[in-house]
Coordinates of C-alpha atoms and ligand atoms in Angstrom, one line a residue:
X75 CA 248.4 -4.5 44.4
X76 CA 247.2 -4.5 40.8
X77 CA 249.4 -3.3 38.0
X78 CA 247.0 -0.3 37.7
X79 CA 247.5 0.8 41.2
X80 CA 251.3 0.5 40.8
X81 CA 251.1 2.6 37.6
X82 CA 249.1 5.2 39.4
X83 CA 251.6 5.4 42.2
X84 CA 254.5 5.9 39.8
X85 CA 252.8 8.6 37.8
X86 CA 251.3 10.5 40.7
X87 CA 253.4 13.6 41.6
X88 CA 253.7 16.4 44.0
X89 CA 254.5 20.0 43.2
X90 CA 257.1 21.6 45.5
X91 CA 258.3 25.2 45.9
X92 CA 262.1 25.4 45.5
X93 CA 265.1 27.5 44.5
X94 CA 266.8 26.2 41.4
X95 CA 269.5 27.0 38.9
X96 CA 268.0 26.5 35.4
X97 CA 271.4 26.1 33.7
X98 CA 275.1 25.8 34.8
X99 CA 276.2 28.8 36.8
X100 CA 272.8 30.5 36.5
X101 CA 271.6 32.5 39.6
X102 CA 269.2 30.5 41.7
X103 CA 265.5 31.6 41.5
X104 CA 262.2 30.6 42.9
X105 CA 260.4 27.9 40.9
X106 CA 258.4 24.7 41.5
X107 CA 259.6 21.2 40.8
X108 CA 257.7 17.9 40.4
X109 CA 258.6 15.1 42.8
X110 CA 257.3 11.7 43.4
X111 CA 254.2 11.0 45.4
X112 CA 254.5 9.4 48.9
X113 CA 255.3 5.7 48.4
X114 CA 254.7 2.8 50.8
X115 CA 258.0 3.5 52.7
X116 CA 258.4 7.2 52.1
X117 CA 258.1 10.1 54.5
X118 CA 257.6 13.7 53.6
X119 CA 259.9 16.2 55.4
X120 CA 258.6 19.7 55.9
X121 CA 262.1 21.3 55.4
X122 CA 262.9 24.0 58.0
X123 CA 266.5 24.7 57.3
X124 CA 269.0 23.8 54.5
X125 CA 272.8 24.5 54.7
X126 CA 274.8 25.9 51.8
X127 CA 277.8 23.5 51.2
X128 CA 280.7 24.5 48.9
X129 CA 279.8 21.3 47.0
X130 CA 276.5 23.0 46.0
X131 CA 278.4 25.8 44.4
X132 CA 280.8 23.2 42.6
X133 CA 277.8 21.4 41.2
X134 CA 275.8 24.4 40.0
X135 CA 279.0 25.5 38.3
X136 CA 279.6 22.0 36.8
X137 CA 283.1 22.0 38.3
X138 CA 282.8 18.2 38.7
X139 CA 281.2 17.4 35.2
X140 CA 277.8 17.6 33.7
X141 CA 274.9 18.5 36.0
X142 CA 271.2 17.9 35.7
X143 CA 269.1 21.0 35.3
X144 CA 267.0 22.5 36.7
X145 CA 269.2 21.9 39.8
X146 CA 267.8 22.4 43.3
X147 CA 270.9 22.0 45.4
X148 CA 270.9 21.3 49.2
X149 CA 272.1 18.2 51.1
X150 CA 272.2 19.6 54.6
X151 CA 268.5 19.2 55.3
X152 CA 266.8 19.5 58.7
X153 CA 263.0 19.4 59.3
X154 CA 260.0 17.7 60.7
X155 CA 258.1 14.7 59.3
X156 CA 254.8 15.9 57.9
X157 CA 253.4 12.7 56.3
X158 CA 254.2 9.1 56.4
X159 CA 253.5 6.3 53.8
X160 CA 251.4 3.3 54.8
X161 CA 254.4 1.0 55.4
X162 CA 256.5 3.4 57.4
X163 CA 257.7 2.0 60.8
X164 CA 260.5 4.3 61.9
X165 CA 258.9 7.7 61.9
X166 CA 255.8 9.5 62.9
X167 CA 254.5 13.0 62.1
X168 CA 256.4 15.6 64.0
X169 CA 259.7 13.7 64.3
X170 CA 262.9 15.8 63.9
X171 CA 264.8 14.4 61.0
X172 CA 267.7 15.2 58.7
X173 CA 268.9 14.2 55.3
X174 CA 272.4 14.4 54.0
X175 CA 274.1 13.7 50.6
X176 CA 272.2 10.6 49.5
X177 CA 268.6 9.5 49.5
X178 CA 269.0 5.8 48.3
X179 CA 271.6 3.1 47.4
X180 CA 271.5 -0.5 46.2
X181 CA 271.1 -1.8 49.8
X182 CA 272.7 -5.2 48.8
X183 CA 276.3 -4.7 48.1
X184 CA 279.0 -5.4 50.8
X185 CA 279.3 -1.7 51.5
X186 CA 275.6 -1.1 51.9
X187 CA 275.4 -4.1 54.1
X188 CA 278.2 -2.7 56.2
X189 CA 276.5 0.7 56.6
X190 CA 278.9 2.4 54.1
X191 CA 276.1 3.5 51.7
X192 CA 278.4 6.3 50.5
X193 CA 280.6 3.8 48.9
X194 CA 277.8 1.7 47.3
X195 CA 279.1 -0.4 44.5
X196 CA 275.7 -1.9 43.5
X197 CA 273.9 -1.2 40.3
X198 CA 273.4 2.5 40.0
X199 CA 275.4 3.2 43.2
X200 CA 274.1 5.6 45.7
X201 CA 271.4 8.1 44.7
X202 CA 272.5 11.7 45.3
X203 CA 270.1 13.9 47.2
X204 CA 270.1 16.2 44.2
X205 CA 271.8 16.2 40.8
X206 CA 271.1 12.5 40.7
X207 CA 268.5 10.1 39.3
X208 CA 266.3 8.2 41.7
X209 CA 265.3 4.5 41.2
X210 CA 262.0 5.7 39.8
X211 CA 264.0 7.4 36.9
X212 CA 263.1 10.9 38.1
X213 CA 265.8 13.6 38.7
X214 CA 266.4 14.2 42.4
X215 CA 265.9 17.6 44.0
X216 CA 267.6 18.8 47.1
X217 CA 267.0 20.9 50.2
X218 CA 266.6 24.4 48.9
X219 CA 262.8 23.5 48.9
X220 CA 259.8 23.5 51.0
X221 CA 259.6 19.7 51.3
X222 CA 261.4 16.4 50.5
X223 CA 259.9 12.9 49.8
X224 CA 262.4 10.4 51.0
X225 CA 262.6 6.7 51.8
X226 CA 262.3 6.4 55.6
X227 CA 265.5 4.4 55.7
X228 CA 267.6 7.3 54.5
X229 CA 266.5 9.9 57.1
X230 CA 268.4 10.4 60.3
X231 CA 267.2 11.4 63.8
X232 CA 268.2 14.8 65.0
X233 CA 268.4 14.6 68.7
X234 CA 266.3 17.0 70.8
X235 CA 269.3 18.8 72.2
X236 CA 270.3 20.1 68.8
X237 CA 268.6 23.2 67.3
X238 CA 267.4 22.4 63.8
X239 CA 269.1 25.4 62.1
X240 CA 272.5 24.8 63.5
X241 CA 272.2 21.0 63.2
X242 CA 271.5 21.1 59.4
X243 CA 275.2 21.5 58.4
X244 CA 276.1 18.4 60.4
X245 CA 274.4 16.3 57.7
X246 CA 277.3 17.0 55.3
X247 CA 280.0 19.3 56.9
X248 CA 279.8 17.4 60.2
X249 CA 279.9 13.8 58.9
X250 CA 282.5 14.6 56.2
X251 CA 285.0 15.4 58.9
X252 CA 283.8 13.1 61.7
X253 CA 284.3 10.1 59.5
X254 CA 288.0 10.5 58.8
X255 CA 288.7 11.7 62.3
X256 CA 287.1 8.6 63.6
X257 CA 288.5 6.2 61.0
X258 CA 292.1 7.4 61.5
X259 CA 291.8 7.5 65.3
X260 CA 291.8 11.1 66.3
X261 CA 291.9 11.0 70.1
X262 CA 294.1 11.6 73.1
X263 CA 297.8 11.7 72.3
X264 CA 297.2 12.4 68.6
X265 CA 298.1 15.6 66.8
X266 CA 295.6 16.6 64.2
X267 CA 295.7 19.4 61.7
X268 CA 292.7 20.9 60.0
X269 CA 293.5 22.7 56.8
X270 CA 291.0 25.5 56.0
X271 CA 288.6 27.0 58.5
X272 CA 285.5 27.1 56.5
X273 CA 282.3 25.0 56.8
X274 CA 283.9 21.6 57.0
X275 CA 287.0 23.0 58.9
X276 CA 285.1 24.6 61.7
X277 CA 283.3 21.3 62.3
X278 CA 286.6 19.4 62.2
X279 CA 288.2 21.6 64.9
X280 CA 285.2 21.1 67.2
X281 CA 285.0 17.3 66.6
X282 CA 288.7 16.6 66.8
X283 CA 288.9 18.6 70.1
X284 CA 285.9 16.7 71.5
X285 CA 287.6 13.4 70.6
X286 CA 290.6 14.5 72.7
X287 CA 293.2 15.2 70.1
X288 CA 295.6 18.2 70.0
X289 CA 294.3 20.3 67.2
X290 CA 296.1 22.8 64.9
X291 CA 294.3 25.0 62.4
X292 CA 296.3 25.7 59.2
X293 CA 294.6 28.6 57.6
X294 CA 295.6 31.0 54.8
X295 CA 295.8 33.8 57.4
X296 CA 295.4 34.6 61.1
X297 CA 292.1 36.5 60.3
X298 CA 289.9 33.8 62.0
X299 CA 292.4 32.9 64.7
X300 CA 290.2 34.0 67.7
X301 CA 287.3 31.9 66.3
X302 CA 289.5 28.9 65.7
X303 CA 290.8 28.9 69.3
X304 CA 287.3 29.4 70.6
X305 CA 286.1 26.5 68.7
X306 CA 288.7 24.3 70.4
X307 CA 291.9 24.6 68.4
X308 CA 295.2 24.4 70.6
X309 CA 297.2 26.1 67.9
X310 CA 296.5 28.3 64.9
X311 CA 299.0 28.9 62.1
X312 CA 298.9 30.9 58.9
X313 CA 300.2 29.0 55.9
X314 CA 301.1 32.3 54.2
X315 CA 304.1 32.3 56.6
X316 CA 306.2 29.7 54.8
X317 CA 308.3 29.2 58.0
X318 CA 305.4 27.2 59.3
X319 CA 306.3 24.3 56.9
X320 CA 309.8 24.1 58.5
X321 CA 308.7 24.6 62.0
X322 CA 305.9 22.0 61.9
X323 CA 307.7 19.5 59.7
X324 CA 307.1 15.9 60.8
X325 CA 304.6 16.8 63.6
X326 CA 301.1 15.5 62.7
X327 CA 299.5 12.1 63.0
X328 CA 296.6 13.2 60.8
X329 CA 296.0 16.1 58.5
X330 CA 292.5 16.6 57.2
X331 CA 292.5 18.9 54.2
X332 CA 289.1 20.7 53.7
X333 CA 290.3 23.2 51.1
X334 CA 288.2 23.7 48.0
X335 CA 291.1 24.9 45.9
X336 CA 294.6 24.0 44.7
X337 CA 297.1 23.3 47.4
X338 CA 300.8 22.4 47.4
X339 CA 300.2 18.8 48.7
X340 CA 303.9 18.1 48.8
X341 CA 304.5 20.8 51.4
X342 CA 301.6 19.5 53.6
X343 CA 302.7 15.8 53.4
X344 CA 306.0 17.0 54.8
X345 CA 304.1 18.0 58.0
X346 CA 303.2 14.4 58.8
X347 CA 305.1 12.2 61.2
X348 CA 306.4 8.9 60.0
X349 CA 303.2 6.7 59.2
X350 CA 301.0 9.8 59.3
X351 CA 298.1 10.2 57.0
X352 CA 296.8 13.2 55.1
X353 CA 293.1 12.9 54.2
X354 CA 291.7 14.8 51.3
X355 CA 288.1 15.8 51.8
X356 CA 288.1 19.0 49.8
X357 CA 287.3 18.3 46.1
X358 CA 288.8 21.1 43.9
X359 CA 287.9 21.1 40.2
X360 CA 291.4 20.6 38.9
X361 CA 293.9 17.8 39.6
X362 CA 296.4 18.3 42.5
X363 CA 300.1 17.4 42.0
X364 CA 302.3 15.7 44.4
X365 CA 306.1 15.1 44.4
X366 CA 306.3 11.6 45.9
X367 CA 309.5 11.9 47.8
X368 CA 308.1 13.1 51.1
X369 CA 305.5 10.4 50.8
X370 CA 308.1 7.6 50.6
X371 CA 310.4 9.2 53.1
X372 CA 308.3 8.6 56.2
X373 CA 305.9 5.9 55.0
X374 CA 303.3 8.6 54.9
X375 CA 299.8 8.0 53.3
X376 CA 297.6 10.3 51.2
X377 CA 294.0 9.2 51.5
X378 CA 290.5 10.4 50.7
X379 CA 287.2 10.1 52.4
X380 CA 283.6 10.9 51.4
X381 CA 280.8 11.9 53.7
X382 CA 279.7 8.9 55.8
X383 CA 277.2 6.1 55.9
X384 CA 273.8 6.1 57.7
X385 CA 274.9 4.5 60.9
X386 CA 278.0 6.7 61.3
X387 CA 276.0 9.8 60.5
X388 CA 273.5 8.9 63.3
X389 CA 276.6 8.2 65.6
X390 CA 277.9 11.7 64.7
X391 CA 274.6 13.5 65.4
X392 CA 274.4 11.7 68.8
X393 CA 278.1 12.6 69.5
X394 CA 277.3 16.2 68.7
X395 CA 274.3 16.2 71.0
X396 CA 276.3 14.6 73.8
X397 CA 279.1 17.2 73.4
X398 CA 277.0 20.3 72.6
X399 CA 278.5 20.7 69.1
X400 CA 276.7 22.4 66.3
X401 CA 277.7 24.5 63.3
X402 CA 278.2 28.2 63.7
X403 CA 275.7 29.6 61.1
X404 CA 274.5 32.7 59.5
X405 CA 270.7 32.2 58.9
X406 CA 269.6 33.8 55.5
X407 CA 266.4 34.2 53.5
X408 CA 266.1 32.3 50.3
X409 CA 266.4 35.4 48.1
X410 CA 269.9 35.8 49.6
X411 CA 271.3 32.5 48.2
X412 CA 273.1 34.0 45.3
X413 CA 274.8 36.6 47.5
X414 CA 275.7 33.8 50.0
X415 CA 277.4 31.8 47.1
X416 CA 279.5 34.8 46.3
X417 CA 280.4 35.3 49.9
X418 CA 281.4 31.6 50.1
X419 CA 283.6 32.0 47.1
X420 CA 285.1 35.1 48.7
X421 CA 285.9 33.2 51.9
X422 CA 283.5 35.6 53.7
X423 CA 281.4 33.2 55.8
X424 CA 281.6 32.3 59.6
X425 CA 281.1 29.4 59.1
X426 CA 278.0 28.2 57.3
X427 CA 275.1 29.8 55.6
X428 CA 271.8 28.1 56.4
X429 CA 268.6 28.9 54.5
X430 CA 265.4 29.5 56.5
X431 CA 263.2 27.3 54.4
X432 CA 260.0 29.2 55.5
X433 CA 261.2 32.0 53.1
X434 CA 261.1 29.7 50.0
Ligands
NAP639 P1 284.3 26.5 52.5 O1 283.3 26.8 53.6 O2 284.4 27.4 51.3 O3 285.7 26.2 53.2 C1 286.9 26.0 52.5 C2 288.1 26.7 53.1 O4 289.2 26.4 52.4 C3 288.0 28.1 53.2 O5 287.3 28.6 54.3 C4 289.4 28.6 53.3 O6 289.9 28.4 54.6 C5 290.2 27.4 52.5 N1 290.4 28.0 51.2 C6 289.6 28.4 50.2 N2 290.3 28.7 49.1 C7 291.6 28.5 49.4 C8 292.7 28.6 48.6 N3 292.7 29.1 47.3 N4 293.9 28.3 49.1 C9 293.9 27.8 50.4 N5 292.9 27.6 51.2 C10 291.7 28.0 50.6 O7 283.9 25.1 51.9 P2 283.3 23.7 52.5 O8 281.9 23.8 52.3 O9 283.9 23.6 53.9 O10 283.8 22.6 51.5 C11 285.3 22.4 51.3 C12 285.5 21.4 50.3 O11 285.1 20.1 50.7 C13 284.8 21.7 49.0 O12 285.7 21.4 47.9 C14 283.6 20.7 49.0 O13 283.1 20.3 47.8 C15 284.3 19.6 49.7 N6 283.4 18.6 50.3 C16 283.8 17.3 50.3 C17 283.0 16.3 50.9 C18 283.4 15.0 51.0 O14 282.6 14.0 51.2 N7 284.6 14.6 50.7 C19 281.8 16.7 51.5 C20 281.5 18.1 51.6 C21 282.3 19.1 51.0 P3 290.9 29.5 55.3 O15 290.3 30.9 55.0 O16 290.9 29.1 56.7 O17 292.2 29.3 54.6
ZN640 ZN1 278.2 19.1 51.3

């Protein structure tokens, strides 16, 4: 390949219809963005569905620091392959694929080699699906769009048994709870608590139940109790009832905290058995405080976990197909995105909004 061809490939672009926030906290509106042309190992995904994760709202609001604008959120992407680059070997046109929170990584560090791309420590680290900068120096744009150009190695296979709309949220909400449940051994004989019955939480209940654990939901109220039990919870308790913290003291092997807001960590740590672990997957904007006494008394651990790597995400999708697990979704049109954001913030979602991308 001559330098001239390389230069042409790098400067060629595609124009894509999308919904974007033009500045922090701005309402999302229809626009077009410019993305890279299809490279040697790229595929184009005709996006059919895109989930709305609470992380999208955090990032549009710059809760976690400066964002890159215009921002096209969306990292729960499901669609069909519509084009393949000349060097693509894994996919053909028409394949059912998904993309989660990252679209590239260094591929060489110990973590990438071990399939833990989400913990890439190589130069530049992992490339976020949106609100990131790709290896070509261009900003990345996410799933609230008509299509996505992505390296073939960073797409996952969505099994035939899973409907694309209800499978989209598995790419973030699903894997984010599957990974800690699997890592900390949720299974028969283990008592697992899921804190918060939102997008992540409702996946956590289904997955922990399918893994064979005894599952308790710890929600702010009993409002969603019937749903929680239907999804597979054995017990459902409201944390507004402070007696819960005495009654359930010392009872869980594993607590997965999906809450997007401040929480009294000290009280929850007290719910763990000796050697139990509380895993923080919710990422509120402000620091959480912890009084270390209950951590020491009981050799308990406070841990964190982020999404999952490519092999584990594929494993999770296959597990969901095998067990008939998907997200419970409310399908919306693109012009309803801003209303959906408000409803997520109000806790008024059962349990994931998914955008019908044909309306973008
Ligand atoms: P979500 O759908 O809004 O669910 C969060 C749940 O937390 C709510 O349904 C609610 O459950 C509970 N909650 C909300 N405000 C609360 C408060 N003030 N006090 C106590 N509980 C409260 O959000 P999501 O999409 O599941 O995301 C949850 C969090 O995980 C977000 O911070 C998100 O950024 C983060 N996240 C992390 C990763 C990762 O890799 N670690 C990946 C994805 C998302 P109840 O009504 O049942 O109490
Ligand atoms: Zn997410």
